[in-house]
XYZ file of N, CA and C in Angstrom:
249
model
N 25.036 -75.470 -6.447
C 24.433 -74.927 -7.654
C 25.444 -74.030 -8.321
N 25.583 -74.164 -9.630
C 26.490 -73.349 -10.403
C 25.720 -72.745 -11.562
N 26.209 -71.673 -12.085
C 25.578 -71.082 -13.254
C 26.628 -70.550 -14.204
N 26.358 -70.640 -15.484
C 27.273 -70.141 -16.501
C 26.461 -69.310 -17.476
N 26.809 -68.040 -17.625
C 26.136 -67.190 -18.591
C 26.873 -67.329 -19.915
N 26.157 -67.724 -20.957
C 26.772 -67.940 -22.259
C 25.863 -67.361 -23.322
N 26.276 -66.257 -23.905
C 25.484 -65.554 -24.908
C 24.091 -65.262 -24.366
N 23.051 -65.765 -24.983
C 21.684 -65.428 -24.576
C 21.051 -66.511 -23.713
N 21.842 -67.435 -23.233
C 21.287 -68.523 -22.443
C 22.014 -68.632 -21.116
N 21.320 -69.140 -20.144
C 21.903 -69.367 -18.829
C 21.796 -70.851 -18.536
N 22.917 -71.462 -18.248
C 22.911 -72.881 -17.884
C 22.817 -72.964 -16.374
N 21.778 -73.559 -15.882
C 21.629 -73.760 -14.448
C 21.975 -75.210 -14.156
N 22.928 -75.399 -13.274
C 23.455 -76.736 -13.014
C 23.316 -77.038 -11.530
N 22.806 -78.197 -11.246
C 22.690 -78.636 -9.866
C 23.401 -79.973 -9.757
N 24.382 -80.042 -8.872
C 25.176 -81.244 -8.693
C 24.794 -81.856 -7.349
N 24.260 -83.053 -7.376
C 23.806 -83.703 -6.153
C 24.845 -84.673 -5.624
N 24.636 -85.101 -4.409
C 25.567 -85.986 -3.711
C 25.870 -87.241 -4.527
N 24.894 -87.776 -5.221
C 25.101 -89.009 -5.987
C 26.089 -88.802 -7.130
N 26.451 -87.550 -7.422
C 27.399 -87.268 -8.486
C 26.740 -87.005 -9.818
N 25.442 -87.167 -9.888
C 24.710 -86.912 -11.118
C 24.459 -85.423 -11.245
N 24.682 -84.886 -12.437
C 24.477 -83.464 -12.668
C 23.306 -83.270 -13.618
N 22.422 -82.372 -13.256
C 21.295 -82.013 -14.099
C 21.469 -80.550 -14.466
N 21.198 -80.209 -15.730
C 21.269 -78.813 -16.104
C 20.169 -78.485 -17.093
N 19.789 -77.221 -17.110
C 18.802 -76.727 -18.052
C 19.390 -75.493 -18.730
N 18.997 -75.272 -19.955
C 19.446 -74.107 -20.703
C 18.236 -73.206 -20.890
N 18.318 -71.993 -20.332
C 17.187 -71.070 -20.354
C 17.696 -69.656 -20.635
N 16.761 -68.759 -20.899
C 17.103 -67.362 -21.078
C 17.460 -66.748 -19.730
N 18.382 -65.773 -19.710
C 18.712 -65.105 -18.444
C 17.454 -64.517 -17.807
N 17.369 -64.603 -16.499
C 16.234 -64.060 -15.771
C 15.073 -65.017 -15.605
N 15.181 -66.216 -16.170
C 14.114 -67.202 -16.029
C 14.010 -67.609 -14.568
N 12.815 -67.548 -14.037
C 12.573 -67.853 -12.622
C 12.255 -69.335 -12.416
N 12.517 -69.810 -11.210
C 12.081 -71.141 -10.804
C 12.994 -72.284 -11.212
N 14.240 -72.005 -11.593
C 15.121 -73.087 -12.034
C 15.542 -73.995 -10.885
N 15.701 -73.443 -9.685
C 16.051 -74.294 -8.544
C 14.950 -75.328 -8.291
N 13.717 -74.866 -8.335
C 12.572 -75.749 -8.123
C 12.468 -76.781 -9.245
N 12.672 -76.347 -10.473
C 12.613 -77.254 -11.623
C 13.658 -78.364 -11.485
N 14.889 -77.978 -11.163
C 15.952 -78.976 -11.020
C 15.680 -79.908 -9.840
N 15.129 -79.387 -8.775
C 14.783 -80.238 -7.627
C 13.727 -81.270 -8.014
N 12.726 -80.845 -8.774
C 11.681 -81.782 -9.216
C 12.246 -82.851 -10.145
N 13.154 -82.474 -11.024
C 13.788 -83.454 -11.908
C 14.603 -84.439 -11.083
N 15.326 -83.928 -10.087
C 16.105 -84.817 -9.228
C 15.188 -85.776 -8.462
N 14.049 -85.283 -7.991
C 13.092 -86.147 -7.289
C 12.605 -87.277 -8.200
N 12.344 -86.965 -9.471
C 11.960 -88.018 -10.433
C 13.092 -89.023 -10.611
N 14.321 -88.526 -10.673
C 15.501 -89.384 -10.806
C 15.593 -90.347 -9.620
N 15.396 -89.828 -8.423
C 15.451 -90.669 -7.224
C 14.345 -91.720 -7.270
N 13.117 -91.273 -7.580
C 11.970 -92.186 -7.562
C 12.055 -93.290 -8.610
N 12.521 -92.957 -9.806
C 12.462 -93.933 -10.904
C 13.799 -94.562 -11.282
N 14.897 -93.959 -10.881
C 16.196 -94.513 -11.254
C 16.914 -95.088 -10.040
N 17.151 -94.251 -9.027
C 17.913 -94.731 -7.873
C 17.196 -95.818 -7.088
N 15.880 -95.797 -7.090
C 15.126 -96.835 -6.368
C 14.939 -98.099 -7.198
N 15.407 -98.080 -8.421
C 15.334 -99.245 -9.300
C 16.429 -100.235 -8.876
N 16.070 -101.443 -8.469
C 17.085 -102.386 -7.989
C 18.057 -102.853 -9.071
N 17.741 -102.619 -10.334
C 18.624 -103.053 -11.415
C 19.573 -101.954 -11.879
N 19.405 -100.745 -11.331
C 20.258 -99.626 -11.724
C 21.485 -99.571 -10.823
N 22.640 -99.331 -11.423
C 23.875 -99.138 -10.666
C 24.374 -97.726 -10.954
N 24.853 -97.049 -9.908
C 25.359 -95.692 -10.062
C 26.437 -95.676 -11.141
N 26.461 -94.612 -11.929
C 27.400 -94.411 -13.033
C 26.977 -95.134 -14.309
N 25.888 -95.914 -14.248
C 25.356 -96.530 -15.467
C 24.594 -95.464 -16.247
N 24.516 -95.584 -17.564
C 23.629 -94.690 -18.314
C 22.195 -94.882 -17.832
N 21.436 -93.812 -17.827
C 20.045 -93.894 -17.372
C 19.191 -94.417 -18.518
N 18.690 -95.625 -18.342
C 17.790 -96.239 -19.326
C 16.583 -96.760 -18.566
N 15.658 -95.864 -18.331
C 14.485 -96.206 -17.538
C 13.271 -95.534 -18.172
N 12.402 -96.351 -18.755
C 11.224 -95.811 -19.450
C 10.342 -94.982 -18.535
N 10.141 -95.435 -17.305
C 9.277 -94.693 -16.381
C 9.865 -93.323 -16.055
N 11.185 -93.256 -15.884
C 11.827 -91.967 -15.632
C 11.630 -91.040 -16.830
N 11.918 -91.539 -18.024
C 11.774 -90.718 -19.226
C 10.330 -90.259 -19.430
N 9.387 -91.161 -19.262
C 7.978 -90.821 -19.430
C 7.552 -89.729 -18.447
N 7.880 -89.916 -17.173
C 7.499 -88.938 -16.154
C 8.262 -87.626 -16.320
N 9.501 -87.689 -16.760
C 10.264 -86.466 -17.017
C 9.633 -85.673 -18.157
N 9.300 -86.340 -19.261
C 8.679 -85.651 -20.397
C 7.321 -85.065 -20.007
N 6.533 -85.802 -19.221
C 5.242 -85.281 -18.761
C 5.431 -84.059 -17.862
N 6.398 -84.120 -16.974
C 6.673 -82.995 -16.078
C 7.108 -81.763 -16.864
N 8.037 -81.941 -17.789
C 8.525 -80.809 -18.587
C 7.398 -80.224 -19.433
N 6.579 -81.073 -20.030
C 5.445 -80.594 -20.830
C 4.497 -79.765 -19.972
N 4.198 -80.256 -18.767
C 3.310 -79.533 -17.852
C 3.920 -78.187 -17.457
N 5.224 -78.161 -17.165
C 5.899 -76.918 -16.793
C 5.870 -75.908 -17.935
N 6.073 -76.386 -19.149
C 6.056 -75.487 -20.311
C 4.665 -74.913 -20.519
N 3.635 -75.723 -20.356
C 2.261 -75.231 -20.507
C 1.926 -74.203 -19.436
N 2.373 -74.459 -18.216
C 2.092 -73.534 -17.119
C 2.831 -72.208 -17.293
N 4.001 -72.251 -17.934
C 4.780 -71.022 -18.124
C 4.432 -70.306 -19.411
N 3.487 -70.855 -20.183
C 3.071 -70.223 -21.425
C 3.931 -70.581 -22.611
N 4.836 -71.549 -22.425
C 5.682 -71.995 -23.537
C 4.959 -72.977 -24.436
N 5.657 -73.405 -25.481
C 5.062 -74.369 -26.411
C 5.657 -75.727 -26.229
């Protein structure tokens, strides 16, 4: 896990063994980013890596991954009081 403080935002980056990097841009002090990134990675594993037509290093083009990612992010924003 790496972090970069840049002006008023904090980039939280998680680099997994597969070489894929996920990052989020949030305000400093935002809690739960490790858990958020882990959940996103779990969706990636379930919908992308387990897809027999996906090859590592290919662009991610998977409707189920995108749909579930957007639903997850929407739910997280509602739970945190965001819009």
